[in-house]
Coordinates of C-alpha atoms and ligand atoms in Angstrom, one line a residue:
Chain A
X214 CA -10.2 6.3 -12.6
X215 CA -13.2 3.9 -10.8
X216 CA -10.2 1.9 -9.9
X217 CA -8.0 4.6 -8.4
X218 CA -11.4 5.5 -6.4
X219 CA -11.3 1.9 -5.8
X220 CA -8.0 1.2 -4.1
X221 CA -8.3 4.9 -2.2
X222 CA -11.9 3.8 -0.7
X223 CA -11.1 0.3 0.2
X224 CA -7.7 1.6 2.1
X225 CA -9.4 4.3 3.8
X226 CA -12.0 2.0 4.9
X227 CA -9.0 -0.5 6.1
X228 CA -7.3 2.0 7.8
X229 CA -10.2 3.5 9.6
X230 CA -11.0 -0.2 11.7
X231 CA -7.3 0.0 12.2
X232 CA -6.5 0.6 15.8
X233 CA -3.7 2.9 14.9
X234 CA -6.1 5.3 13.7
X235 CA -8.2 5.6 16.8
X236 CA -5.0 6.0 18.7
X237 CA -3.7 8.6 16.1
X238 CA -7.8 10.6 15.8
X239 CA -7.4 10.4 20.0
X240 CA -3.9 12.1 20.0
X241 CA -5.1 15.1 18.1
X242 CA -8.5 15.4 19.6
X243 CA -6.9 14.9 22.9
X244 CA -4.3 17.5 22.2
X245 CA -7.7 20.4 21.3
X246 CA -9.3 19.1 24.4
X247 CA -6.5 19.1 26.8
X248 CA -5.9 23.0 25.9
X249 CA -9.2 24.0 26.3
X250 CA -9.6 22.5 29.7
X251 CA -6.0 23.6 30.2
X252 CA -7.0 27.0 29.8
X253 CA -4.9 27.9 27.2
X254 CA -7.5 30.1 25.8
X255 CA -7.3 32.2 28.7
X256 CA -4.0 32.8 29.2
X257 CA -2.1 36.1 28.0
X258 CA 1.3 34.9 27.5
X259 CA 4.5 36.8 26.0
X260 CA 1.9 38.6 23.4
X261 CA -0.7 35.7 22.5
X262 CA -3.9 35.2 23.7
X263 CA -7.2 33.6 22.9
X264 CA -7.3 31.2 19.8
X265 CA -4.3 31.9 18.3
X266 CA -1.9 30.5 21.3
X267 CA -4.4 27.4 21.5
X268 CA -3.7 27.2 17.7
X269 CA 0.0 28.1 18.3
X270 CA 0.8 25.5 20.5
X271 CA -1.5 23.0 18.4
X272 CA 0.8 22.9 15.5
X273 CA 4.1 23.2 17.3
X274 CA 3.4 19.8 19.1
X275 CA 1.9 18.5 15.7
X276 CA 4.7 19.7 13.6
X277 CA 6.9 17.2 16.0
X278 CA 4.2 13.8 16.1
X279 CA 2.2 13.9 13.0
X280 CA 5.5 13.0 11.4
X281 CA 6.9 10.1 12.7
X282 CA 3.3 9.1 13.1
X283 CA 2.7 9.1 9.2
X284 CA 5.8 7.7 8.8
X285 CA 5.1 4.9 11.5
X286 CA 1.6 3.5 10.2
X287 CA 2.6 3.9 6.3
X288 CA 6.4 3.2 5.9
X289 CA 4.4 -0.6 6.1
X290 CA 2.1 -0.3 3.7
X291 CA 3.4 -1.5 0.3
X292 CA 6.2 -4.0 2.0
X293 CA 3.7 -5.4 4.6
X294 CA 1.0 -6.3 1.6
X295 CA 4.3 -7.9 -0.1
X296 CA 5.7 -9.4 2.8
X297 CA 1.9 -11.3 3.6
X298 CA 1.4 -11.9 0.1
X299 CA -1.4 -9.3 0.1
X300 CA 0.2 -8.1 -2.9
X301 CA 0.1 -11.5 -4.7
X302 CA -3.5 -11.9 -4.4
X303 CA -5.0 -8.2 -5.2
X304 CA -2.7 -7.9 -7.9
X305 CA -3.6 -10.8 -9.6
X306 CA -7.1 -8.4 -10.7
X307 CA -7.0 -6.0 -13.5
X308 CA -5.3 -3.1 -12.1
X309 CA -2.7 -1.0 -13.1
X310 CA -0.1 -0.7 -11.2
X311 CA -0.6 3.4 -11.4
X312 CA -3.9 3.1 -10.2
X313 CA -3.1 0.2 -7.0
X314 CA -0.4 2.9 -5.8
X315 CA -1.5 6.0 -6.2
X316 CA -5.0 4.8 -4.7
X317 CA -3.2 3.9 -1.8
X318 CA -1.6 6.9 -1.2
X319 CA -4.5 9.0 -2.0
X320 CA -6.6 6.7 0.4
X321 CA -3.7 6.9 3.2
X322 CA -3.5 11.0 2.8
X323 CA -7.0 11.5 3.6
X324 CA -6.7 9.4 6.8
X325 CA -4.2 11.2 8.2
X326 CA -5.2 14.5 7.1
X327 CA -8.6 14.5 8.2
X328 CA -7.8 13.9 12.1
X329 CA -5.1 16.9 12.4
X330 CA -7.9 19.1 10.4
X331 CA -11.1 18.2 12.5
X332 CA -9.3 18.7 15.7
X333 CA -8.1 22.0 14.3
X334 CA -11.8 23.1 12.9
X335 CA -13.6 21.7 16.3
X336 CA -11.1 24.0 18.3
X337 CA -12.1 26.7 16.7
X338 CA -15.9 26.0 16.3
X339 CA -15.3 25.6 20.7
X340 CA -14.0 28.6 20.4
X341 CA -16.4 30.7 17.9
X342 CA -19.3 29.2 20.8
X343 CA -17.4 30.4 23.5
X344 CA -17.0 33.6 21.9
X345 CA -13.2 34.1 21.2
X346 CA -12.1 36.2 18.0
X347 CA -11.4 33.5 15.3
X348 CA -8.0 34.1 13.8
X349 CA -8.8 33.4 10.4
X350 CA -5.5 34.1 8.6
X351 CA -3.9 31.7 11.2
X352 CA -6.2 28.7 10.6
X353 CA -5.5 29.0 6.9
X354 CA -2.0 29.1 6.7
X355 CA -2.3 26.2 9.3
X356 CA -4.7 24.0 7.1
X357 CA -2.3 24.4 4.4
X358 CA 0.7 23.9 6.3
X359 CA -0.7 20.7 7.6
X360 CA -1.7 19.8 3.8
X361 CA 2.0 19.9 2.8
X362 CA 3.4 18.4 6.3
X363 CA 1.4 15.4 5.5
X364 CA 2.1 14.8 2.1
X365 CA 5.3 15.5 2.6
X366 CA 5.9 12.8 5.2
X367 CA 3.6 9.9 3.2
X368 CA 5.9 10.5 0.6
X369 CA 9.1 9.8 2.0
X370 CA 7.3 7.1 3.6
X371 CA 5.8 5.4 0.7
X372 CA 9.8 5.9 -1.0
X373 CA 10.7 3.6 1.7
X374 CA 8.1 1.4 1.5
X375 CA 8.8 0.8 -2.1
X376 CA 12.6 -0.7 -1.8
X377 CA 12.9 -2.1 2.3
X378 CA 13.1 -5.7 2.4
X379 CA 11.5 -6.0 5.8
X380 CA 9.2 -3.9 8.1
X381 CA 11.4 -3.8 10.9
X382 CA 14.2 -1.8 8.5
X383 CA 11.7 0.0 6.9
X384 CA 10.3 1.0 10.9
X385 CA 14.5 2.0 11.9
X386 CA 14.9 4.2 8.4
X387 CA 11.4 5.9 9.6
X388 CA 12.6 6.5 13.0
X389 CA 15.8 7.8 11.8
X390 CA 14.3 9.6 9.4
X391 CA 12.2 11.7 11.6
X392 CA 15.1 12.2 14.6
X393 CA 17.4 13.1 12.3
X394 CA 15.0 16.2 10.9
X395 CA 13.8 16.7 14.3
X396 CA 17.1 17.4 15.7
X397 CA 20.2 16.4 14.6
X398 CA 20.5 19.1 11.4
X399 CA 19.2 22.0 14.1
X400 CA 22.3 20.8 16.9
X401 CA 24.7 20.6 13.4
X402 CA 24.0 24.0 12.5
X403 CA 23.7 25.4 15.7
X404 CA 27.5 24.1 15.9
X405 CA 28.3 25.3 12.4
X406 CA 27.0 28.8 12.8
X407 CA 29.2 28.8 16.7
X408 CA 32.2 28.3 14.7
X409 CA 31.7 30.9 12.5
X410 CA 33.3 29.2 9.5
X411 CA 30.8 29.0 7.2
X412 CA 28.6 32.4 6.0
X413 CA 25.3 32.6 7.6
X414 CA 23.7 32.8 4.1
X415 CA 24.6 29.0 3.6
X416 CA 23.5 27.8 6.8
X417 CA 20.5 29.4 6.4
X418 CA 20.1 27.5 3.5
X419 CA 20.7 24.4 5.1
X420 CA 18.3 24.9 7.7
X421 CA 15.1 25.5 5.0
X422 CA 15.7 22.3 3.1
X423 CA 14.4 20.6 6.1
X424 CA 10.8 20.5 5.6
X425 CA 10.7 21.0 10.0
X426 CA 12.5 23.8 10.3
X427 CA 10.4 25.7 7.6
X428 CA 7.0 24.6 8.8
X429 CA 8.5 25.4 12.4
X430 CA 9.2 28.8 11.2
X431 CA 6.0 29.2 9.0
X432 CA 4.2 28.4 12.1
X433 CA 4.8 31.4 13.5
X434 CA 5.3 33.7 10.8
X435 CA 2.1 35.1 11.1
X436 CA 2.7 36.8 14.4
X437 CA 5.1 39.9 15.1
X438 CA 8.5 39.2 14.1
X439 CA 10.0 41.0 17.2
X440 CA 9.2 38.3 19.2
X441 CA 11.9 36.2 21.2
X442 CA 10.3 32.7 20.9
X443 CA 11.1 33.0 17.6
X444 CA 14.4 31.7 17.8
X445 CA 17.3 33.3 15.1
X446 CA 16.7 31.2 12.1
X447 CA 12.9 32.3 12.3
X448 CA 14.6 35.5 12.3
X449 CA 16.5 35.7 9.9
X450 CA 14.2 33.6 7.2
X451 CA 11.6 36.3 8.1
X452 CA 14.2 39.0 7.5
X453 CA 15.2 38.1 3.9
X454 CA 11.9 37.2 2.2
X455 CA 9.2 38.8 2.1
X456 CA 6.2 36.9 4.7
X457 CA 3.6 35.8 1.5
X458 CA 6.7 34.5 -0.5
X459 CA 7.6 32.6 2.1
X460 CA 4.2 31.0 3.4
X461 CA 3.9 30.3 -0.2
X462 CA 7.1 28.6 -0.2
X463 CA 6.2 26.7 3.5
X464 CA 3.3 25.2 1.3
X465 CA 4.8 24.7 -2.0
X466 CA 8.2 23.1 -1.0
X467 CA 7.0 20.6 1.3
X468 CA 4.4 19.3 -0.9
X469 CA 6.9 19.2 -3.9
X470 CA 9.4 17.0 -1.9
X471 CA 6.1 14.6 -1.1
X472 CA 5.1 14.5 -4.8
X473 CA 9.1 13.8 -5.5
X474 CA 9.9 11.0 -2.9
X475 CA 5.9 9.3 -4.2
X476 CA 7.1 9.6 -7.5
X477 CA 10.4 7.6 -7.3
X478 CA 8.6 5.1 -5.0
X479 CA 6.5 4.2 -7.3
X480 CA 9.0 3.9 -10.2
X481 CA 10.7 1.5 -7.7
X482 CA 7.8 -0.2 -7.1
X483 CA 7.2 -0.3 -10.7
X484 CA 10.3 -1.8 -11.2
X485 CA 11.3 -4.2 -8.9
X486 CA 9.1 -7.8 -8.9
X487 CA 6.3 -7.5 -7.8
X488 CA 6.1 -10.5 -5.0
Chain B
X150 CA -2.7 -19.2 -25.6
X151 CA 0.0 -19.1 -22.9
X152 CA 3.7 -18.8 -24.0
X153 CA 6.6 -19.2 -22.0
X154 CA 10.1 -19.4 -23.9
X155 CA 13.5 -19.6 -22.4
X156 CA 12.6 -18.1 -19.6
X157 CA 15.2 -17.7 -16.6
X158 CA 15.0 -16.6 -13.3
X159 CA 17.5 -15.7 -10.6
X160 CA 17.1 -14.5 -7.0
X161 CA 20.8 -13.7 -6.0
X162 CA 22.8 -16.3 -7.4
X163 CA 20.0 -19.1 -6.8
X164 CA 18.6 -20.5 -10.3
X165 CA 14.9 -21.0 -9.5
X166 CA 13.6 -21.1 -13.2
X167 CA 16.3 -22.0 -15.8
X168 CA 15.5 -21.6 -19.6
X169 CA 11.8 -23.1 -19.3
X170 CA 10.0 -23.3 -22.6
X171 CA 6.6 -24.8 -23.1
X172 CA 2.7 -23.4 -24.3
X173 CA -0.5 -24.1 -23.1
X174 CA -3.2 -24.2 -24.9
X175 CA -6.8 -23.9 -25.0
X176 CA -8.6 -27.7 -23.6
X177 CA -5.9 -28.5 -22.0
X178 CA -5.8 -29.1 -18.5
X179 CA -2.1 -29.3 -16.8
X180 CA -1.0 -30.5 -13.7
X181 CA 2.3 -29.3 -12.6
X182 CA 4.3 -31.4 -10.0
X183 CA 7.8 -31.4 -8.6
X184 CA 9.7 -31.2 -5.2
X185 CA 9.0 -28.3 -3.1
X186 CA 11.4 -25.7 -4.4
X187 CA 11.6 -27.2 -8.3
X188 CA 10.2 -23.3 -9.1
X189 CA 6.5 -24.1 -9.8
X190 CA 5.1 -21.2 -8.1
X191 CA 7.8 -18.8 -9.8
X192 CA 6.5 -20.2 -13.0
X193 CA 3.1 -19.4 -12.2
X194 CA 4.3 -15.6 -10.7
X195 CA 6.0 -15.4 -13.9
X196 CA 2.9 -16.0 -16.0
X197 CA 1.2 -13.2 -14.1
X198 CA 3.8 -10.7 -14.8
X199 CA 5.1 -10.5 -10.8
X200 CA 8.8 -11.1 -11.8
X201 CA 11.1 -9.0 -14.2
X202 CA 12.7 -12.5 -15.9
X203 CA 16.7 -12.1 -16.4
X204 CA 15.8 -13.5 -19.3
X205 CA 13.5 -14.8 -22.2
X206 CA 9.5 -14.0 -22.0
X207 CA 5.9 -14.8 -21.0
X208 CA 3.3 -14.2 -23.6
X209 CA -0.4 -14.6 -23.2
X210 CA -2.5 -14.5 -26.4
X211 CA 0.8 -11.8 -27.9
X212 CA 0.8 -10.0 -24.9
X213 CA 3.4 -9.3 -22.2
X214 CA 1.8 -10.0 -18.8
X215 CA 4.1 -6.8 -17.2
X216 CA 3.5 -4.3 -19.8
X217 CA 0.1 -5.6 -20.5
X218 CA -0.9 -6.8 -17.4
X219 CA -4.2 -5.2 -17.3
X220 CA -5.6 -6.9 -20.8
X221 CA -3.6 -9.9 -19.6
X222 CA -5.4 -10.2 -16.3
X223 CA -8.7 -9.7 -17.1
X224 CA -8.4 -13.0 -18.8
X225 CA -6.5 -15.2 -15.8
X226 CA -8.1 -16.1 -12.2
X227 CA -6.1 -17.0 -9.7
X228 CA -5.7 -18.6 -6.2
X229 CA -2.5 -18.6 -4.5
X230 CA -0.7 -21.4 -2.4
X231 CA -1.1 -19.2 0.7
X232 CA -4.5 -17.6 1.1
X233 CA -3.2 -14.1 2.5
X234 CA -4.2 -11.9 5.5
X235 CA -6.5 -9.6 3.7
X236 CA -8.0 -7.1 6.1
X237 CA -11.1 -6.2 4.3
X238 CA -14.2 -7.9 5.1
X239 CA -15.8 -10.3 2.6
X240 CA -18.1 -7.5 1.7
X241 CA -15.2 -5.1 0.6
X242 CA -13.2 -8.0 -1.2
X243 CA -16.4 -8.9 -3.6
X244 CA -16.9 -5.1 -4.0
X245 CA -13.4 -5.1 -4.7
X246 CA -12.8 -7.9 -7.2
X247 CA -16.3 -6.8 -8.9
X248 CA -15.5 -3.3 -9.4
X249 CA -12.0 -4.1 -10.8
X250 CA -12.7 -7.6 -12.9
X251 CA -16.3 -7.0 -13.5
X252 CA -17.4 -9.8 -11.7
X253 CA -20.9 -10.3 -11.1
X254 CA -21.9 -10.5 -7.2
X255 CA -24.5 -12.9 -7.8
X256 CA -22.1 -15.8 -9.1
X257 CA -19.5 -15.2 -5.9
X258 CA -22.5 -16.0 -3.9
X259 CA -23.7 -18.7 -6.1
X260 CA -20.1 -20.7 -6.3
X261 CA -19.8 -20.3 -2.2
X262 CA -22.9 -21.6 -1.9
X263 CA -22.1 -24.6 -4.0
X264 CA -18.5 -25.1 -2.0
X265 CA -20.5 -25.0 0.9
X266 CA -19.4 -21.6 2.1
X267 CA -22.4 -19.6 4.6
X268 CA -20.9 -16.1 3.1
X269 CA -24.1 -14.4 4.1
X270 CA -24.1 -14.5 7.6
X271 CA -19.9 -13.6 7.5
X272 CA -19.8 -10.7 5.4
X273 CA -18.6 -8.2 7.7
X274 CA -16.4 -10.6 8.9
X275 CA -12.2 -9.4 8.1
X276 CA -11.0 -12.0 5.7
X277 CA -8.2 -13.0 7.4
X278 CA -10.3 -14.1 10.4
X279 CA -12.0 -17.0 8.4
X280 CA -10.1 -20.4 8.8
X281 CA -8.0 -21.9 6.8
X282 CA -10.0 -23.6 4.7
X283 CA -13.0 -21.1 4.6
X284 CA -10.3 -19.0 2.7
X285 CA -9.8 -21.5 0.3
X286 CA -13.0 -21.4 -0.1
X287 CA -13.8 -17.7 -0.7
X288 CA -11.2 -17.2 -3.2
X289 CA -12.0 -21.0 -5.6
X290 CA -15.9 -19.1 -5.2
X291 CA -13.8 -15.8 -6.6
X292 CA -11.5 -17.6 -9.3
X293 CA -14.3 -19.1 -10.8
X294 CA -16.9 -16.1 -11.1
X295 CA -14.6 -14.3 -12.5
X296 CA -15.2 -15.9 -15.7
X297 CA -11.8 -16.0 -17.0
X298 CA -9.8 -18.4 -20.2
X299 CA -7.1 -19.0 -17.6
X300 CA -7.4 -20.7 -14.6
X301 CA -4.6 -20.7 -12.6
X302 CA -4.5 -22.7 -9.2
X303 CA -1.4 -23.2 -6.7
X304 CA -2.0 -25.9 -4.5
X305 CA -6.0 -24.7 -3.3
X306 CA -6.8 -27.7 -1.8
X307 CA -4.4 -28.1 0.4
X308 CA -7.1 -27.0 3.9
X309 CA -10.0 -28.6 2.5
X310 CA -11.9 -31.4 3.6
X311 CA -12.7 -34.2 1.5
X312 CA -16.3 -33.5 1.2
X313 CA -14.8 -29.7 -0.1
X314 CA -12.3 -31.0 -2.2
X315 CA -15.1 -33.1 -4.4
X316 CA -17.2 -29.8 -4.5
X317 CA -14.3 -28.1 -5.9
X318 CA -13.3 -30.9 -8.2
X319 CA -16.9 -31.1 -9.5
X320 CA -17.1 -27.5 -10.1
X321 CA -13.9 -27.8 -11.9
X322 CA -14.9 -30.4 -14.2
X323 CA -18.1 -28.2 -15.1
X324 CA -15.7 -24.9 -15.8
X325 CA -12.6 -26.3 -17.6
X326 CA -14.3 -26.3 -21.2
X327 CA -12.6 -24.4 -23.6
X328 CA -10.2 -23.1 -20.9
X329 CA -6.4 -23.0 -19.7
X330 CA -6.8 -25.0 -16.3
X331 CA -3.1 -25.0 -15.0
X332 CA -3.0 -26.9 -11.4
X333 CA 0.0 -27.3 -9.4
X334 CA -0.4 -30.3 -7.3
X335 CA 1.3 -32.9 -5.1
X336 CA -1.5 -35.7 -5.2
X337 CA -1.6 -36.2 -8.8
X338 CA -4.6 -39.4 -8.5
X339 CA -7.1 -36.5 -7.0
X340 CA -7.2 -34.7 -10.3
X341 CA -5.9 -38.0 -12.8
X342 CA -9.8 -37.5 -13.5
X343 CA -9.2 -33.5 -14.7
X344 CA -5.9 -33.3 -16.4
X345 CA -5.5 -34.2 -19.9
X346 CA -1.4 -33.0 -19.2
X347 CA 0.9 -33.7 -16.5
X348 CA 4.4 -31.8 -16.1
X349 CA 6.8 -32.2 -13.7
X350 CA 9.9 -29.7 -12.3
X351 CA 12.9 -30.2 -10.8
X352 CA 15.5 -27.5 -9.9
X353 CA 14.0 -24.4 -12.1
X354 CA 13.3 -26.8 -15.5
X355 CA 10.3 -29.0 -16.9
X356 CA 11.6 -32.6 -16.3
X357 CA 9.0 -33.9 -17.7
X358 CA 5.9 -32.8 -20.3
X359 CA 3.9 -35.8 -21.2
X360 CA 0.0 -35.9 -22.5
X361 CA -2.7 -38.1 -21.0
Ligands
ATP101 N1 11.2 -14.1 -3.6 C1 12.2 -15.1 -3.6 N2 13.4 -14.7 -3.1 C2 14.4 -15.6 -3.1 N3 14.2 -16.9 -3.4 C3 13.0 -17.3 -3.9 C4 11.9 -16.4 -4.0 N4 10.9 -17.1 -4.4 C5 11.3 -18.4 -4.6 N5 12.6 -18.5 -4.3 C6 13.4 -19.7 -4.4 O1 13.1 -20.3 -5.7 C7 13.0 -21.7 -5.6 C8 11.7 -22.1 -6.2 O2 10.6 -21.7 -5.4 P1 9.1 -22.0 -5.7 O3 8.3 -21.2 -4.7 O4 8.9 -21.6 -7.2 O5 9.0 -23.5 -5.5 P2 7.7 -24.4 -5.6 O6 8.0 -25.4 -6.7 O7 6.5 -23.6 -5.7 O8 7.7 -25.2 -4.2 P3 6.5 -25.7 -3.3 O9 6.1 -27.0 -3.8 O10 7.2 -25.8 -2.0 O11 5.5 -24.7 -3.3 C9 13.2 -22.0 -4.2 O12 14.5 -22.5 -4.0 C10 13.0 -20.8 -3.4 O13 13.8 -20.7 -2.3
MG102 MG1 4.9 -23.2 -4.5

């Protein structure tokens, strides 16, 4: 255990000088800042107002950056130590190989968590001063969400860092990765469902394996499903489950499929040579 | 104390160690030579459990260095060829090697004070921004507080200066008592005076084993 503290404190430490990290804590309290003096508080807009929209708008944009973000910065970390010969050196003390990994992913989770969840709890301490209604329900489901967007993504991203030969690949599958999530499964289906070949039922499916699309919908669950913004998959998802089941399942299932992709990275990692 | 027996390794169809047998034991201090490429380093990476051999094993005192390779380590310090890019500062890596090795602090600081190493006034300094030879110097300080029965070294002398390089020689002389000291070396009359062994590589196998 002291070692699995070990690795997670000395990473976090690491990764905190990092310049990446400024850049990434900047993005996020940038984005809070931006809306207040934006205004977005203020504005009344197709049935939001106040806090809520700020938070709204707040995870939509982080939904699409933390992401590709996370996978950025840590889709490095186990083949860049290997690659410098990091790897050769601090492995050489007596440390499992359980605890090395895991500490590193538990030290790398609470660096990019705790940005996205400060500039989330200063907007709405900002807001409490200035005297908006805090939407409680909202910032919960959101804290979680973010919880299982994150591990999600360092998951998949420490799989890959497990098995690439070389950062740059490692950096293209990340890319890739997070385009093809973003976008390409949506334009897919959107095409599939046009043809009307396949049965909704299936392409609804498809569309809530991706982690995005059912943190995009879970997003907005929370406000009245006769809303337009919501876009038809939101829709329908909404329409045939009931709204705790499925915030339940927004949380859960992301956070499985992080725990999933960590797991087989590290039984690559435990597997291949080390150096 | 250290067994290795028929052990091969392969990366892609390249033979870099092929069948090597031979034991070390305790007193005996070994110098290991051959052509760059003859697999010395792999050896060494082999002993620490790094590589998955295609075939035959490592054993230190019984144990297997991958499945064991926390009782295994405690036992073995080590400097690589290639000091690497560490980002901590020398703060963090003491508090790292101390916490995980039980090293005591104290002894770091007393062994880079002997190799001539002003760690006080550079620790909050990233590792990696030391020079070359400063490195050197910082993990020989390490490798020998960490009062280990193996002693592994790959080529640490290569960035230090003469005056360093007696330091470190001298420090070695006082430590290799009852010890494995395995040295891979190309200047075999620098440590004629520490080796009681020489053995020399070529293309993946021992050459040559011959006491002295
Ligand atoms: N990770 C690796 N992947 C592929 N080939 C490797 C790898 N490590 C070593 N080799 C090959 O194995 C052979 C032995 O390399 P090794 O590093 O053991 O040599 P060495 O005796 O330490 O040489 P030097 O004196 O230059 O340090 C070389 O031909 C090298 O190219
Ligand atoms: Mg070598």
């Amino acid at each position: 255990m002291k070692n699995l503290y070990l690795i997670a404190y000395l990473d976090l430490k690491e990764s905190i000088r990092a310049k990446w990290f400024l850049v990434y804590s900047l993005v996020f309290g940038g984005l809070i800042a931006l809306f207040f003096i934006a205004g977005v508080t203020e504005s009344q807009v197709m049935g939001f107002s106040g806090l809520s929209r700020l938070l709204l708008m707040y995870i939509q944009i982080t939904i699409v950056i933390l992401p590709i973000f996370i996978l950025i910065t840590t889709v490095r970390s186990i083949s860049g130590d290997r690659d410098n010969h990091i790897l050769e050196y601090m492995l050489s003390f007596p440390i499992s190989l359980k605890q090395y990994y895991w500490g590193k992913i538990i030290g790398r989770f609470i660096t990019v968590y705790l940005p996205v969840f400060f500039a989330m709890v200063i907007a709405v301490l900002y807001g409490a001063i200035k005297g908006a209604a805090i939407p409680w329900s909202i910032f919960f489901l959101y804290t979680g969400l973010l919880f299982a967007l994150s591990s999600a993504f360092l998951g998949i991203a420490f799989f890959i860092s497990s098995f690439v030969k070389s950062s740059e690949v490692a950096l293209g599958i990340a890319f890739f990765i997070w385009i093809f999530l973003l976008a390409f499964i949506d334009i897919a289906l959107i095409s599939l469902m046009m043809q009307q070949r396949f049965n909704p039922q299936l392409i609804l499916f498809l569309a809530m394996i991706n982690p995005m699309e059912i943190f995009r919908v879970a997003a907005i669950s929370l406000f009245d499903p006769e809303l337009t913004v919501m876009g038809p998959v939101a829709f329908y998802i909404l329409d045939s489950m009931s709204q705790g089941i499925f915030v339940l399942l927004s949380v859960v299932y992301p956070f499985s499929i992080g725990l999933i992709f960590a797991f087989l990275g590290f039984k690559i990692f435990e597997k291949k040579d080390l150096v | 104390m250290i067994k290795v027996s028929q052990l091969t390794k392969k990366f892609g169809s390249h033979l870099s160690l092929d069948s090597v047998s031979c034991e070390f034991h305790k007193n005996e201090s070994i110098a290991l030579m051959g052509a760059n490429g003859a697999g010395k380093t792999t050896l060494i990476r082999s002993i620490l459990g790094y590589y998955h051999p295609d075939s035959g094993e490592v054993l230190i005192d019984g144990l297997n260095p991958i499945k064991e390779r926390v009782k295994v380590l405690k036992n073995i310090s080590f400097v690589p060829q290639l000091p690497p890019p560490i980002k901590l500062s020398l703060d963090e890596l003491m508090h790292y090697v101390c916490t995980s090795a039980d090293v005591d602090k104290e002894l770091i600081l007393h062994y880079a004070n002997e190799m001539k190493l002003d760690l006080k006034s550079n620790l909050n300094k990233s590792f990696f921004k030391l020079s070359g030879g400063m490195k050197q110097k910082m993990l020989i300080a390490i490798s020998l507080a960490k009062k280990s029965d193996i002693i592994i070294y790959d080529e640490p002398t290569a960035n230090l200066d003469p005056q360093a390089r007696d330091d470190f020689y001298r420090l070695l002389k006082q430590n290799e008592d009852e010890k494995v000291l395995l040295f891979v070396t190309h200047r075999l009359e620098e440590v004629k005076e520490l080796v009681n062994r020489q053995i020399y590589m070529d293309l993946g196998k021992v050459v040559s084993d011959e006491k002295i």
